[in-house]
PDB file of C-alpha atoms in Angstrom:
ATOM      1  CA  MET D  66     112.173  93.534  91.158  1.00 64.00           C
ATOM      2  CA  ARG D  67     109.578  91.064  92.139  1.00 89.00           C
ATOM      3  CA  LEU D  68     108.779  92.975  95.359  1.00 91.00           C
ATOM      4  CA  SER D  69     108.212  96.116  93.320  1.00 91.00           C
ATOM      5  CA  SER D  70     105.569  94.403  91.341  1.00 92.00           C
ATOM      6  CA  LEU D  71     103.356  93.502  94.373  1.00 93.00           C
ATOM      7  CA  GLU D  72     100.035  95.290  94.658  1.00 90.00           C
ATOM      8  CA  PRO D  73     100.662  98.381  96.768  1.00 87.00           C
ATOM      9  CA  HIS D  74      99.397  98.992 100.209  1.00 81.00           C
ATOM     10  CA  PRO D  75      95.830 100.385  99.897  1.00 80.00           C
ATOM     11  CA  CYS D  76      95.594 102.687 102.880  1.00 74.00           C
ATOM     12  CA  GLN D  77      97.694 105.303 104.603  1.00 73.00           C
ATOM     13  CA  SER D  78      96.210 105.710 108.055  1.00 73.00           C
ATOM     14  CA  VAL D  79      98.340 107.639 110.531  1.00 69.00           C
ATOM     15  CA  GLU D  80      96.302 106.083 113.383  1.00 77.00           C
ATOM     16  CA  LEU D  81      97.266 102.568 112.221  1.00 74.00           C
ATOM     17  CA  GLU D  82     100.772 103.728 111.264  1.00 74.00           C
ATOM     18  CA  GLN D  83     100.292 102.588 107.696  1.00 73.00           C
ATOM     19  CA  TYR D  84     103.159 103.772 105.556  1.00 77.00           C
ATOM     20  CA  PRO D  85     104.142 102.049 102.289  1.00 79.00           C
ATOM     21  CA  THR D  86     107.482 100.387 101.907  1.00 85.00           C
ATOM     22  CA  GLU D  87     108.713 100.460  98.337  1.00 87.00           C
ATOM     23  CA  GLY D  88     110.043  97.251  96.882  1.00 88.00           C
ATOM     24  CA  ASN D  89     113.616  98.466  96.280  1.00 91.00           C
ATOM     25  CA  LEU D  90     113.903  99.692  99.859  1.00 91.00           C
ATOM     26  CA  ALA D  91     112.488  96.420 101.252  1.00 91.00           C
ATOM     27  CA  ALA D  92     114.952  94.532  99.032  1.00 93.00           C
ATOM     28  CA  ALA D  93     117.884  96.563 100.505  1.00 93.00           C
ATOM     29  CA  TRP D  94     116.744  95.929 104.157  1.00 94.00           C
ATOM     30  CA  LEU D  95     116.179  92.296 103.533  1.00 95.00           C
ATOM     31  CA  THR D  96     119.487  91.788 101.810  1.00 94.00           C
ATOM     32  CA  LYS D  97     121.318  93.414 104.789  1.00 94.00           C
ATOM     33  CA  ILE D  98     119.431  91.118 107.188  1.00 92.00           C
ATOM     34  CA  ASP D  99     120.128  88.087 105.049  1.00 92.00           C
ATOM     35  CA  LEU D 100     123.896  88.865 105.112  1.00 93.00           C
ATOM     36  CA  GLY D 101     123.737  88.639 108.938  1.00 88.00           C
ATOM     37  CA  ASP D 102     121.606  85.926 110.497  1.00 84.00           C
ATOM     38  CA  GLY D 103     119.982  84.972 107.181  1.00 93.00           C
ATOM     39  CA  PHE D 104     116.447  83.802 106.498  1.00 96.00           C
ATOM     40  CA  THR D 105     117.139  80.226 105.427  1.00 96.00           C
ATOM     41  CA  ASP D 106     114.955  77.772 107.312  1.00 96.00           C
ATOM     42  CA  LYS D 107     113.699  80.429 109.747  1.00 97.00           C
ATOM     43  CA  HIS D 108     110.194  81.136 110.862  1.00 97.00           C
ATOM     44  CA  VAL D 109     109.711  84.913 110.350  1.00 97.00           C
ATOM     45  CA  LEU D 110     107.037  87.003 112.072  1.00 97.00           C
ATOM     46  CA  ASP D 111     105.967  90.150 110.224  1.00 96.00           C
ATOM     47  CA  LEU D 112     103.898  92.415 112.424  1.00 94.00           C
ATOM     48  CA  GLY D 113     101.971  95.138 110.670  1.00 92.00           C
ATOM     49  CA  ALA D 114     102.575  93.275 107.396  1.00 95.00           C
ATOM     50  CA  GLY D 115     100.831  95.702 105.067  1.00 93.00           C
ATOM     51  CA  ASN D 116     100.972  94.478 101.486  1.00 95.00           C
ATOM     52  CA  GLY D 117     103.463  91.757 102.492  1.00 96.00           C
ATOM     53  CA  VAL D 118     106.586  93.265 100.932  1.00 97.00           C
ATOM     54  CA  LEU D 119     108.837  92.286 103.793  1.00 96.00           C
ATOM     55  CA  GLY D 120     107.305  88.885 104.630  1.00 97.00           C
ATOM     56  CA  ILE D 121     107.200  87.853 100.942  1.00 97.00           C
ATOM     57  CA  GLY D 122     110.802  89.075 100.555  1.00 97.00           C
ATOM     58  CA  ALA D 123     111.831  86.929 103.573  1.00 97.00           C
ATOM     59  CA  ALA D 124     110.209  84.019 101.767  1.00 97.00           C
ATOM     60  CA  PHE D 125     112.094  84.692  98.599  1.00 96.00           C
ATOM     61  CA  LEU D 126     115.324  84.640 100.666  1.00 97.00           C
ATOM     62  CA  GLY D 127     114.623  81.137 102.036  1.00 97.00           C
ATOM     63  CA  ALA D 128     112.418  81.533 105.140  1.00 97.00           C
ATOM     64  CA  LYS D 129     110.739  78.180 106.040  1.00 97.00           C
ATOM     65  CA  HIS D 130     107.630  79.880 107.168  1.00 97.00           C
ATOM     66  CA  VAL D 131     106.375  83.509 107.411  1.00 98.00           C
ATOM     67  CA  THR D 132     103.516  84.545 109.620  1.00 98.00           C
ATOM     68  CA  MET D 133     102.143  87.975 108.627  1.00 98.00           C
ATOM     69  CA  VAL D 134      99.869  89.866 111.013  1.00 96.00           C
ATOM     70  CA  GLU D 135      97.789  92.818 109.717  1.00 95.00           C
ATOM     71  CA  CYS D 136      94.814  94.547 111.492  1.00 92.00           C
ATOM     72  CA  ASP D 137      93.261  96.319 108.536  1.00 91.00           C
ATOM     73  CA  SER D 138      90.803  94.029 106.643  1.00 91.00           C
ATOM     74  CA  SER D 139      91.076  95.832 103.333  1.00 91.00           C
ATOM     75  CA  THR D 140      94.906  95.577 103.570  1.00 93.00           C
ATOM     76  CA  VAL D 141      94.558  91.850 104.370  1.00 96.00           C
ATOM     77  CA  ASP D 142      92.735  91.501 101.092  1.00 96.00           C
ATOM     78  CA  VAL D 143      95.744  92.938  99.272  1.00 96.00           C
ATOM     79  CA  LEU D 144      98.127  90.878 101.364  1.00 97.00           C
ATOM     80  CA  GLN D 145      96.307  87.646 100.436  1.00 98.00           C
ATOM     81  CA  HIS D 146      96.299  88.661  96.766  1.00 98.00           C
ATOM     82  CA  ASN D 147     100.017  89.263  96.859  1.00 97.00           C
ATOM     83  CA  VAL D 148     100.786  85.970  98.620  1.00 98.00           C
ATOM     84  CA  ARG D 149      98.656  84.050  96.025  1.00 97.00           C
ATOM     85  CA  GLY D 150     100.358  86.000  93.243  1.00 95.00           C
ATOM     86  CA  VAL D 151     103.809  84.588  94.294  1.00 96.00           C
ATOM     87  CA  GLU D 152     102.435  81.127  95.065  1.00 95.00           C
ATOM     88  CA  GLY D 153     103.361  81.606  98.731  1.00 95.00           C
ATOM     89  CA  GLU D 154     100.322  80.006 100.307  1.00 96.00           C
ATOM     90  CA  SER D 155     102.278  77.001 101.475  1.00 97.00           C
ATOM     91  CA  ILE D 156     104.741  78.901 103.561  1.00 96.00           C
ATOM     92  CA  CYS D 157     102.844  82.076 104.435  1.00 98.00           C
ATOM     93  CA  THR D 158     100.174  82.429 107.128  1.00 97.00           C
ATOM     94  CA  ILE D 159      98.197  85.576 107.373  1.00 98.00           C
ATOM     95  CA  ILE D 160      96.499  86.676 110.665  1.00 96.00           C
ATOM     96  CA  ASN D 161      93.994  89.503 110.675  1.00 96.00           C
ATOM     97  CA  SER D 162      94.478  90.998 114.197  1.00 94.00           C
ATOM     98  CA  ARG D 163      95.760  93.946 116.060  1.00 89.00           C
ATOM     99  CA  VAL D 164      99.209  93.589 117.632  1.00 84.00           C
ATOM    100  CA  ASN D 165      99.298  96.193 120.318  1.00 83.00           C
ATOM    101  CA  GLY D 166      98.115  94.550 123.540  1.00 80.00           C
ATOM    102  CA  TYR D 167      96.337  91.654 121.796  1.00 80.00           C
ATOM    103  CA  PRO D 168      97.557  88.089 122.092  1.00 86.00           C
ATOM    104  CA  ILE D 169      98.447  86.347 118.894  1.00 87.00           C
ATOM    105  CA  GLU D 170      98.480  82.550 118.805  1.00 86.00           C
ATOM    106  CA  LEU D 171     101.205  81.047 116.720  1.00 89.00           C
ATOM    107  CA  ASP D 172     101.420  77.333 115.846  1.00 84.00           C
ATOM    108  CA  LYS D 173     105.226  77.267 115.870  1.00 84.00           C
ATOM    109  CA  PRO D 174     108.060  79.204 117.486  1.00 91.00           C
ATOM    110  CA  VAL D 175     109.408  82.287 115.755  1.00 94.00           C
ATOM    111  CA  ASP D 176     113.144  82.748 114.809  1.00 93.00           C
ATOM    112  CA  MET D 177     112.932  86.326 113.586  1.00 86.00           C
ATOM    113  CA  ALA D 178     110.443  89.133 114.041  1.00 80.00           C
TER     114      ALA D 178
END
């Protein structure tokens, strides 16, 4: 339910492959992943984070840290708003960068991507 209340993804660019993921679908995916390896104490990397629905969901399920990478600056604004809205600033890092062929510097190893 909390994922469904996030501010939605503001854009739908086919070029950037921007497609919204609804909160209930994200919750279903995340629950299945959590039943396997689990998110507890993991550093999760969310590439093409959009509005943060998957990264924030991983944080809700116990991820120690979530790094979210998004290339669209207007989407990053929404992502920052959503992270602040769930008081996730202490465990969520947002990087405004492209991912295809561009290096991304991380300050800690990633357990799940």
